[in-house]
Short mmCIF file of C-alpha atoms in Angstrom, two decimals:
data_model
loop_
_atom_site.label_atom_id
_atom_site.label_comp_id
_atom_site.label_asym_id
_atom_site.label_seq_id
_atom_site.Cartn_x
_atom_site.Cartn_y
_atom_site.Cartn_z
CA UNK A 1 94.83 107.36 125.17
CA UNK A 2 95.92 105.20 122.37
CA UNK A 3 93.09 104.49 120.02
CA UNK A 4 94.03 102.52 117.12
CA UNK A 5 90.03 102.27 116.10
CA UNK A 6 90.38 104.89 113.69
CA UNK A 7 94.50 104.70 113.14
CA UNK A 8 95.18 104.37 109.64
CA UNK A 9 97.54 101.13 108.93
CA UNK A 10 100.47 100.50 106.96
CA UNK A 11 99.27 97.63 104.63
CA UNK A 12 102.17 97.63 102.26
CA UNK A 13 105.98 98.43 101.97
CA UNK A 14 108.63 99.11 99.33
CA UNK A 15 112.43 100.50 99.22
CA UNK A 16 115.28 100.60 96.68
CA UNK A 17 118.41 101.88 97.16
CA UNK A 18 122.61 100.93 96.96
CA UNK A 19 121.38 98.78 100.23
CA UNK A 20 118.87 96.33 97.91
CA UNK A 21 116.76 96.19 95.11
CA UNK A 22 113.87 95.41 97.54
CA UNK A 23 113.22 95.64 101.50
CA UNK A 24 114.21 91.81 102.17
CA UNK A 25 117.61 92.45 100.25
CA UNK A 26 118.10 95.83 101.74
CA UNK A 27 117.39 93.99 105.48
CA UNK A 28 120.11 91.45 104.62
CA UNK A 29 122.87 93.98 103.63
CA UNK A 30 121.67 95.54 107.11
CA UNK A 31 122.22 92.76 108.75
CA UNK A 32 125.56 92.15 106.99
CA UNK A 33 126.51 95.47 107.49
CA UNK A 34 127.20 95.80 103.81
CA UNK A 35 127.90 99.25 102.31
CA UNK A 36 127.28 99.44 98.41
CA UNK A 37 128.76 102.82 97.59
CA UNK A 38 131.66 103.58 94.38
CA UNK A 39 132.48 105.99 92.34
CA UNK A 40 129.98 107.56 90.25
CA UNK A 41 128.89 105.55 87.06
CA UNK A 42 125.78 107.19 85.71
CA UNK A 43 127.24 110.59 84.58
CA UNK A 44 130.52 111.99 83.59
CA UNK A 45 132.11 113.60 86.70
CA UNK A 46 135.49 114.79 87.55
CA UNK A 47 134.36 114.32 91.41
CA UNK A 48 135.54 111.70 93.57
CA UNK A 49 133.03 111.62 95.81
CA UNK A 50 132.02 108.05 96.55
CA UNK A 51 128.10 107.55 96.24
CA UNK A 52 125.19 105.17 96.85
CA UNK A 53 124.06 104.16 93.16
CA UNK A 54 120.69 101.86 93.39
CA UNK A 55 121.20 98.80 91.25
CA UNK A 56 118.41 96.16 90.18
CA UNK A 57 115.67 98.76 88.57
CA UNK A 58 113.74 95.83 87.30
CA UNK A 59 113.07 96.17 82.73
CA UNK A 60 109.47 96.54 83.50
CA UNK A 61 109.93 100.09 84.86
CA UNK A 62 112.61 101.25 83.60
CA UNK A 63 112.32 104.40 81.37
CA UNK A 64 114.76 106.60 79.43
CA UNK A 65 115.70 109.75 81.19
CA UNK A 66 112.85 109.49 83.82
CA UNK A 67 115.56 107.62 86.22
CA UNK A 68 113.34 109.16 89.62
CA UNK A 69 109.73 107.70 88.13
CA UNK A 70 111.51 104.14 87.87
CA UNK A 71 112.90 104.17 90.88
CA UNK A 72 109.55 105.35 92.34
CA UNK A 73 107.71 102.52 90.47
CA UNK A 74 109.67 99.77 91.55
CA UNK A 75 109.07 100.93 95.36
CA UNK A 76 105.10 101.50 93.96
CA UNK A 77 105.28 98.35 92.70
CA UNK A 78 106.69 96.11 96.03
CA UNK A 79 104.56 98.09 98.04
CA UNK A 80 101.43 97.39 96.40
CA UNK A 81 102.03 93.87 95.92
CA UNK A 82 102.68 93.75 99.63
CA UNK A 83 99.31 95.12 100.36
CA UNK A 84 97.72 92.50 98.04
CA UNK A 85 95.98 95.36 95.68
CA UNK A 86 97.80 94.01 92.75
CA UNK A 87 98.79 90.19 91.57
CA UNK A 88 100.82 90.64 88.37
CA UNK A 89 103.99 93.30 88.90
CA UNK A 90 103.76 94.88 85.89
CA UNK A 91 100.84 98.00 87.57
CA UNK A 92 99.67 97.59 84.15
CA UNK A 93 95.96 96.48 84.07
CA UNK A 94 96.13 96.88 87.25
CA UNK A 95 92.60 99.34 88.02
CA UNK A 96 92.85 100.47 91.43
CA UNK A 97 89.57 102.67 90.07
CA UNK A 98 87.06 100.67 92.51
CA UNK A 99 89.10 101.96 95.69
CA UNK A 100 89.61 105.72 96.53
CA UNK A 101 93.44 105.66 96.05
CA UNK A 102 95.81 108.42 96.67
CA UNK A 103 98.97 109.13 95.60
CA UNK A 104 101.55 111.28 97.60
CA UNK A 105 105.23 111.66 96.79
CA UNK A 106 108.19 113.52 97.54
CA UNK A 107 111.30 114.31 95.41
CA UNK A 108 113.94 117.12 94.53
CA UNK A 109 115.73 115.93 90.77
CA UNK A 110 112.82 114.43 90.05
CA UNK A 111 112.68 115.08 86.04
CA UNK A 112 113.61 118.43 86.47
CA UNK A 113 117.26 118.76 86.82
CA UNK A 114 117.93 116.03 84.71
CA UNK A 115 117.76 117.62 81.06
CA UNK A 116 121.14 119.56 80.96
CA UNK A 117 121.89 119.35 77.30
CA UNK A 118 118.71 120.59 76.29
CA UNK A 119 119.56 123.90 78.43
CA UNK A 120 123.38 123.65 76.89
CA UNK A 121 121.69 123.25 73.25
CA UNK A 122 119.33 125.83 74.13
CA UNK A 123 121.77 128.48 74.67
CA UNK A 124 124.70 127.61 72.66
CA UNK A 125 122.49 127.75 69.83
CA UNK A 126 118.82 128.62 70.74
CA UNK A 127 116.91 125.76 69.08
CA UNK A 128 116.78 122.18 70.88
CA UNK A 129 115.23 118.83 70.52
CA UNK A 130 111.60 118.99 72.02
CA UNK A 131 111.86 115.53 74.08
CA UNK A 132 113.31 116.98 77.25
CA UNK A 133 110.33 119.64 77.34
CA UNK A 134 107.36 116.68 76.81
CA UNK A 135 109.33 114.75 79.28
CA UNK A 136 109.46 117.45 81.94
CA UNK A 137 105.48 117.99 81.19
CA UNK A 138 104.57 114.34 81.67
CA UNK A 139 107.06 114.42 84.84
CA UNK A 140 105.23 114.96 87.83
CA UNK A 141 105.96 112.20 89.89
CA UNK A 142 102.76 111.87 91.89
CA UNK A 143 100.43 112.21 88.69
CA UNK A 144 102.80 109.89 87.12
CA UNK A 145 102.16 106.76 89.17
CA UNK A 146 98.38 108.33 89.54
CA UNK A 147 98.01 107.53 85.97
CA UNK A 148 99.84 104.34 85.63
CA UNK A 149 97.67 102.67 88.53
CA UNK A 150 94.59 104.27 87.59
CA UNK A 151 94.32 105.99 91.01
CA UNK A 152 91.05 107.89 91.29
CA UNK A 153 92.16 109.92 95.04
CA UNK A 154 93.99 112.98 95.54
CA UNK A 155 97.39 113.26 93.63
CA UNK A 156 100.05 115.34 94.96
CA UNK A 157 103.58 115.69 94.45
CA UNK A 158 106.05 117.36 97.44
CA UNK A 159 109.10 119.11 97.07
CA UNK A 160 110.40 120.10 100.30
CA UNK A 161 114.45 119.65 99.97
CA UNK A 162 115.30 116.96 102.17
CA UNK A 163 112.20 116.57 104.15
CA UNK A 164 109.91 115.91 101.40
CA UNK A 165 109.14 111.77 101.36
CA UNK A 166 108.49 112.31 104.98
CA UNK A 167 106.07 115.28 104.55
CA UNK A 168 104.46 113.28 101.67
CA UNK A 169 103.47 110.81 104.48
CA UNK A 170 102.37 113.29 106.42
CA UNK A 171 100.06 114.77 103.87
CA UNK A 172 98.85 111.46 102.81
CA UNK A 173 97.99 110.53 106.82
CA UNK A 174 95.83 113.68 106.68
CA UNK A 175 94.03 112.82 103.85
CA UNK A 176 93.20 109.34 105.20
CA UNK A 177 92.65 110.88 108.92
CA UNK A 178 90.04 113.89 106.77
CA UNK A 179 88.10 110.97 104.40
CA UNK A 180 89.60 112.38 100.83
CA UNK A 181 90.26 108.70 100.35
CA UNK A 182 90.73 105.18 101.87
CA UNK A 183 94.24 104.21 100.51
CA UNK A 184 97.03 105.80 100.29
CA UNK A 185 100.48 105.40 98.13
CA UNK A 186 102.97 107.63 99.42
CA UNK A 187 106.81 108.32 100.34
CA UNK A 188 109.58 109.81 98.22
CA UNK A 189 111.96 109.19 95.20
CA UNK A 190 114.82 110.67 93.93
CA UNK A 191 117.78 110.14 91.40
CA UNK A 192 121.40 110.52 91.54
CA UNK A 193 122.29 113.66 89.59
CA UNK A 194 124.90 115.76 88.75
CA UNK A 195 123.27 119.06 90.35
CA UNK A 196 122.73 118.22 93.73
CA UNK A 197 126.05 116.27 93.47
CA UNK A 198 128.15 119.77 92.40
CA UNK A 199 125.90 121.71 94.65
CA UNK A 200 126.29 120.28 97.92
CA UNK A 201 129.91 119.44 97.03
CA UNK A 202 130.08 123.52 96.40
CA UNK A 203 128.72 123.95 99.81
CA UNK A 204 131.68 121.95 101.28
CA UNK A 205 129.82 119.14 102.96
CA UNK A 206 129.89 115.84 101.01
CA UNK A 207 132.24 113.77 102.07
CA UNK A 208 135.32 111.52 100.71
CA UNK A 209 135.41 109.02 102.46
CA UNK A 210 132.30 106.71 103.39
CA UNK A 211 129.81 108.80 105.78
CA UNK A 212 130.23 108.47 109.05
CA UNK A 213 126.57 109.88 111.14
CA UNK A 214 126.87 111.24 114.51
CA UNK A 215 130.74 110.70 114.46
CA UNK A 216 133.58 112.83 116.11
CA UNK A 217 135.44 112.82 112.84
CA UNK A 218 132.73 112.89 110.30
CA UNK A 219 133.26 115.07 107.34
CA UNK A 220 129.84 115.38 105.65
CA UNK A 221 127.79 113.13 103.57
CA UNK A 222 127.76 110.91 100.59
CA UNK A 223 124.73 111.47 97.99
CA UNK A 224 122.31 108.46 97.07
CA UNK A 225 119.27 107.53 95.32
CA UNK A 226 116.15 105.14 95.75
CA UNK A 227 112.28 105.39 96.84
CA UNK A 228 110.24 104.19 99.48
CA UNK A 229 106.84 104.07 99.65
CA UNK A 230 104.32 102.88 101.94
CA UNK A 231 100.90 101.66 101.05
CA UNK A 232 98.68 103.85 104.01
CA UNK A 233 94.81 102.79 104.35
CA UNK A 234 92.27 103.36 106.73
CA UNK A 235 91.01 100.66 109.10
CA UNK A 236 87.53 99.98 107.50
CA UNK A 237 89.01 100.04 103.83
CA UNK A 238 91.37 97.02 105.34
CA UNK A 239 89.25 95.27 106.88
CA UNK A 240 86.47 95.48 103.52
CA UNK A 241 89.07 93.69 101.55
CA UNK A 242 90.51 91.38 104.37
CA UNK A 243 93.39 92.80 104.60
CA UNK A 244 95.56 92.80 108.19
CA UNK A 245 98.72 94.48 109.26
CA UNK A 246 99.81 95.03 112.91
CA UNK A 247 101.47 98.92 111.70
CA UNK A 248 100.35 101.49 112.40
CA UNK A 249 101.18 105.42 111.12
CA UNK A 250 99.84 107.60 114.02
CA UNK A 251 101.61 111.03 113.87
CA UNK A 252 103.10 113.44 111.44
CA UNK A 253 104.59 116.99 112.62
CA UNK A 254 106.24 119.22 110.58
CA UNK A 255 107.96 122.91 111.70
CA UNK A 256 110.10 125.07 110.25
CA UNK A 257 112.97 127.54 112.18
CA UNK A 258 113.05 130.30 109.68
CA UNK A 259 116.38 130.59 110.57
CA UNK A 260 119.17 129.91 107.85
CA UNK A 261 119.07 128.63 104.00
CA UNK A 262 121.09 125.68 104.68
CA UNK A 263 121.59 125.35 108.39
CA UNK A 264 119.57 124.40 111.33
CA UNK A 265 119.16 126.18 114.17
CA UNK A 266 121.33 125.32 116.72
CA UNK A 267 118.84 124.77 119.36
CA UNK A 268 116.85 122.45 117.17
CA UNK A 269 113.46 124.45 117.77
CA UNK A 270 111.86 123.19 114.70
CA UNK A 271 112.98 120.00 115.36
CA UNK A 272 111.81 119.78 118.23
CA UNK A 273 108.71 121.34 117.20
CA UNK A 274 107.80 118.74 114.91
CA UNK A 275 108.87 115.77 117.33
CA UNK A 276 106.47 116.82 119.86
CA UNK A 277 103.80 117.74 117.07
CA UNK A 278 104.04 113.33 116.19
CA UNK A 279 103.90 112.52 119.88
CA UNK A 280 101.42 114.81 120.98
CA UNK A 281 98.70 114.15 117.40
CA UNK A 282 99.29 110.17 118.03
CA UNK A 283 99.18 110.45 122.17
CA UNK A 284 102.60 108.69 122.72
CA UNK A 285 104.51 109.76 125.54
CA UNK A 286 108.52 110.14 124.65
CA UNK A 287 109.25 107.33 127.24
CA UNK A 288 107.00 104.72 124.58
CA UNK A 289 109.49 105.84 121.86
CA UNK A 290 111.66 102.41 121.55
CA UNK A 291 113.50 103.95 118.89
CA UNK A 292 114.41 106.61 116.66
CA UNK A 293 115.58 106.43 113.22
CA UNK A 294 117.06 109.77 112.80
CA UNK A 295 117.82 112.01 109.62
CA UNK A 296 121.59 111.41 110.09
CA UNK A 297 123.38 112.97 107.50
CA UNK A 298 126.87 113.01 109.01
CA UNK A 299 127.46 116.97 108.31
CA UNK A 300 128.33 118.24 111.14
CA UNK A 301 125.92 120.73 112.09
CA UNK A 302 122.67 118.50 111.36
CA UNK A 303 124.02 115.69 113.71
CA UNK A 304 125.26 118.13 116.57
CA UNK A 305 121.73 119.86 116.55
CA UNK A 306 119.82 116.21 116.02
CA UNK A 307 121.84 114.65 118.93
CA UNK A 308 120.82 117.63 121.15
CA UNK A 309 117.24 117.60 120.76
CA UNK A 310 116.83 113.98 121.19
CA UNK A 311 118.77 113.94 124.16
CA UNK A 312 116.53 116.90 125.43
CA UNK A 313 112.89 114.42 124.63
CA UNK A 314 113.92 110.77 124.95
CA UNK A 315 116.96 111.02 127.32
CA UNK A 316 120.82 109.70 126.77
CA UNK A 317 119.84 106.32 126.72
CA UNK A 318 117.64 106.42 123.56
CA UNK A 319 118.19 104.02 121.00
CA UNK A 320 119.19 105.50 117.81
CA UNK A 321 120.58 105.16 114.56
CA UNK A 322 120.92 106.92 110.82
CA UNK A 323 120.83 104.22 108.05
CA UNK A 324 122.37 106.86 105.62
CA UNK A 325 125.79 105.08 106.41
CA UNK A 326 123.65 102.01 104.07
CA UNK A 327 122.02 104.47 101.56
CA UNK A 328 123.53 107.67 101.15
CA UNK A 329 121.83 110.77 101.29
CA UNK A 330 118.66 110.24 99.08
CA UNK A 331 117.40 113.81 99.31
CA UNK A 332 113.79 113.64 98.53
CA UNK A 333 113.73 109.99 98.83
CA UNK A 334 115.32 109.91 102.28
CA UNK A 335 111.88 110.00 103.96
CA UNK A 336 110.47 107.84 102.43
CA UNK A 337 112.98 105.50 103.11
CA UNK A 338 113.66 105.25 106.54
CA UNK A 339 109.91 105.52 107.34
CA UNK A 340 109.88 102.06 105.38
CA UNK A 341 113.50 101.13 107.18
CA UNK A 342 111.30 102.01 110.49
CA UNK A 343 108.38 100.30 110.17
CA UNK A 344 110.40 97.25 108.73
CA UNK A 345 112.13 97.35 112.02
CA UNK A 346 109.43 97.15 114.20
CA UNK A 347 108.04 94.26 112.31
CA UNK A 348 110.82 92.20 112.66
CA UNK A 349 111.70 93.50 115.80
CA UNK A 350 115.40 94.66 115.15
CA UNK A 351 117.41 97.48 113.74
CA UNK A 352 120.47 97.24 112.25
CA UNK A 353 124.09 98.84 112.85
CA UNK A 354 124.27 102.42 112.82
CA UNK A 355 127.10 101.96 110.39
CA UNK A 356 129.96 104.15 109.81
CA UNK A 357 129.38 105.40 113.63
CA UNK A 358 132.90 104.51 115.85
CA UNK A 359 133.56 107.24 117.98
CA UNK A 360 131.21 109.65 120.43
CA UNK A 361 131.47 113.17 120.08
CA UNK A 362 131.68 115.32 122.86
CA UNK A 363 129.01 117.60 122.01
CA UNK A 364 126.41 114.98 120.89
CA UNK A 365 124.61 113.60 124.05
CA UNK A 366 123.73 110.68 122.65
CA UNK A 367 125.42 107.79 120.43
CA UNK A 368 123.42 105.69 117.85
CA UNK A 369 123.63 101.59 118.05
CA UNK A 370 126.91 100.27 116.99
CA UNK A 371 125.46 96.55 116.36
CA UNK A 372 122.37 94.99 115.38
CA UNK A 373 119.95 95.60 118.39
CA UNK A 374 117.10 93.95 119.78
CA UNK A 375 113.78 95.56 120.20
CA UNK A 376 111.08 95.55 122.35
CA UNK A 377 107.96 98.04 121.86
CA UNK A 378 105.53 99.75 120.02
CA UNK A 379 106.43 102.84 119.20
CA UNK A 380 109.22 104.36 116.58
CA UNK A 381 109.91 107.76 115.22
CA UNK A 382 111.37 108.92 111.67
CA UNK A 383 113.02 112.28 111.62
CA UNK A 384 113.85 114.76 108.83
CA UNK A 385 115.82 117.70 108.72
CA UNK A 386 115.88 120.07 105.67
CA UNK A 387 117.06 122.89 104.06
CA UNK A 388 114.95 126.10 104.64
CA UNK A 389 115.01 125.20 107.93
CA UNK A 390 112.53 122.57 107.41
CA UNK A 391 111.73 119.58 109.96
CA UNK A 392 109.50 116.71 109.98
CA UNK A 393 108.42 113.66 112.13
CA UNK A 394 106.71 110.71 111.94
CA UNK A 395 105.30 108.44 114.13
CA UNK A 396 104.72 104.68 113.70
CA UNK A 397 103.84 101.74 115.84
CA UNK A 398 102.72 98.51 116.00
CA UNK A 399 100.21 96.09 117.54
#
């Protein structure tokens, strides 16, 4: 039966991406149906891909080369405020020491991939400025934001391709659910880069027009970048510091096929797997599930095997949608996201368009929202699909 006792709440949340700066700008160009993708402006690129570029990283956090760790501390930084654990928004002077905070995050570029002329100096010559190197050491994302809000928990930082804000959660929910600490900071950030951008365009599925998820025509997706994070705590630690909130994470599965690099397998079994992991850990039945924010990428492989298995557990009439149509694809970040976008909707009791979404195809069972939609419930789900075969789920509800 459904306990929420010991559930561990959502006390705080915080998102930026091409859709808005923050969550109540990114819920207005939802509403609006407003799609903030160009050309690419941060890098020299021949491509014409459009993309989702995230505008508004506020002075405060932004640093030089660490693109992902700004992006991750404005999220951090809404997301704490929101849970009322810090009053000024600069996180500096800000000692979360006296409370057993976590920190979980997810993310692919991270500061990794983004030091290409020190690898170009490095062999065209082999000597190179040292920055790069001190950058990449002082880089981990999860220490990172461990250090700037003097966190005293567990740090850990994820990377699990394009499942790896949503396993972040996961891992965070576990450490909550196990007693390794009382709060939790955790979802997923990522930049937009030049790497991924020429690798999945060398794999032949980014698309040039805008994405269109779980269409007939759809031709792949567009790349983005942003964070979310979610501020997780357990019920006691809320309630010490006064603290309410009617959210609820309850379930996290995770499952991999072991079946291709790149591609999922067409039966969905991890999928699946990790779906009915969420419902079964949280003791929702599929029929509660109101509804499902789904991974969404608009290739069309992920959405044909997506469709499927949600058909298969919640039935043809399920409501659905992929907010990557608002976003992009934002890899490592994606998680995080939309299990922000999804507990945002069932706060305010809505979710939006599933935009770039006009006609069914035939071998999808089911066909996401095509206007803003009314709901009525408790219970959402957050999917992720990855490469490696990797899936993920999360479960959230509300009071």
């Amino acid at each position: 039966s459904y306990m929420t006792d010991n559930k561990v709440l959502i006390t705080g949340l915080g998102a930026i991406s091409a859709a808005g700066a923050n969550l109540t700008r990114t819920l207005d160009s939802f509403r609006d149906g407003k799609r903030n993708a160009g050309r690419v402006s941060l890098f020299d690129t021949s491509l014409e891909y459009p993309v989702f570029e995230a505008r508004g990283i506020s002075e405060k956090f932004y640093l030089e080369g660490r693109r992902t760790i700004s992006l991750a501390l404005c999220a951090v930084d809404e997301a704490l405020k929101g849970a009322q654990l810090v009053v000024d928004s600069t996180l500096r002077g800000d000692d979360l020491s006296k409370f057993r905070v976590g920190v979980c995050m997810g993310t692919t570029v991270a500061s990794q991939l983004n030091d290409m002329e020190f690898y170009k100096s490095y062999r065209n010559s082999g000597a190179a400025p040292m920055e790069p190197v001190d950058r990449y050491l002082k880089g981990n994302l999860a220490e990172f934001i461990s250090r700037k809000i003097n966190a005293s928990g567990p740090s850990l930082t994820i990377v699990n391709a394009c499942s790896s804000g949503t396993d972040a959660i996961g891992v965070a929910l576990s450490w909550l659910n196990n007693g390794l600490c009382d709060i939790a900071v955790a979802g997923g950030a990522d930049e937009l880069n030049r790497i991924p951008l020429c690798g999945f365009g060398s794999l032949g599925i980014v698309s040039r027009d805008l994405c269109a998820p779980f269409d007939r025509d759809r031709k792949g997706l567009n790349l983005g970048e942003g964070a979310g994070v979610l501020v997780l705590e357990t019920k006691h630690s809320a309630q010490k510091r006064g603290k309410a909130s009617g959210l609820y994470l309850l379930g996290y599965g995770s499952s991999s096929d072991a079946y291709h690099l790149t591609s999922p397998h067409p039966e969905g079994v991890g999928l699946a797997a990790s779906i009915n992991k969420a419902l079964k850990e949280s003791g929702i039945k599929p029929e509660d599930i109101i509804f499902v924010n789904a991974h969404g990428t608009a290739t069309i492989e992920n959405d044909k095997v997506e469709g499927k298995v949600l058909a298969n557990i919640f039935g043809q009439g399920l409501k659905m949608l992929s907010t990557k149509g608002f976003t992009g694809h934002t890899l490592g970040a994606a998680g995080g996201l939309e299990a922000v976008f999804t507990a945002a909707a069932l706060q305010e009791g809505w979710i939006p368009a599933s935009i770039g979404f006009s006609n069914k195809d035939d071998a999808i069972p089911v066909i996401p929202v095509m206007e803003m939609t009314k709901i009525n419930g408790r219970f959402a789900l957050s999917t992720s699909l990855a490469f490696g075969g990797n899936n993920a789920a999360l479960l959230l509800g509300r009071l």
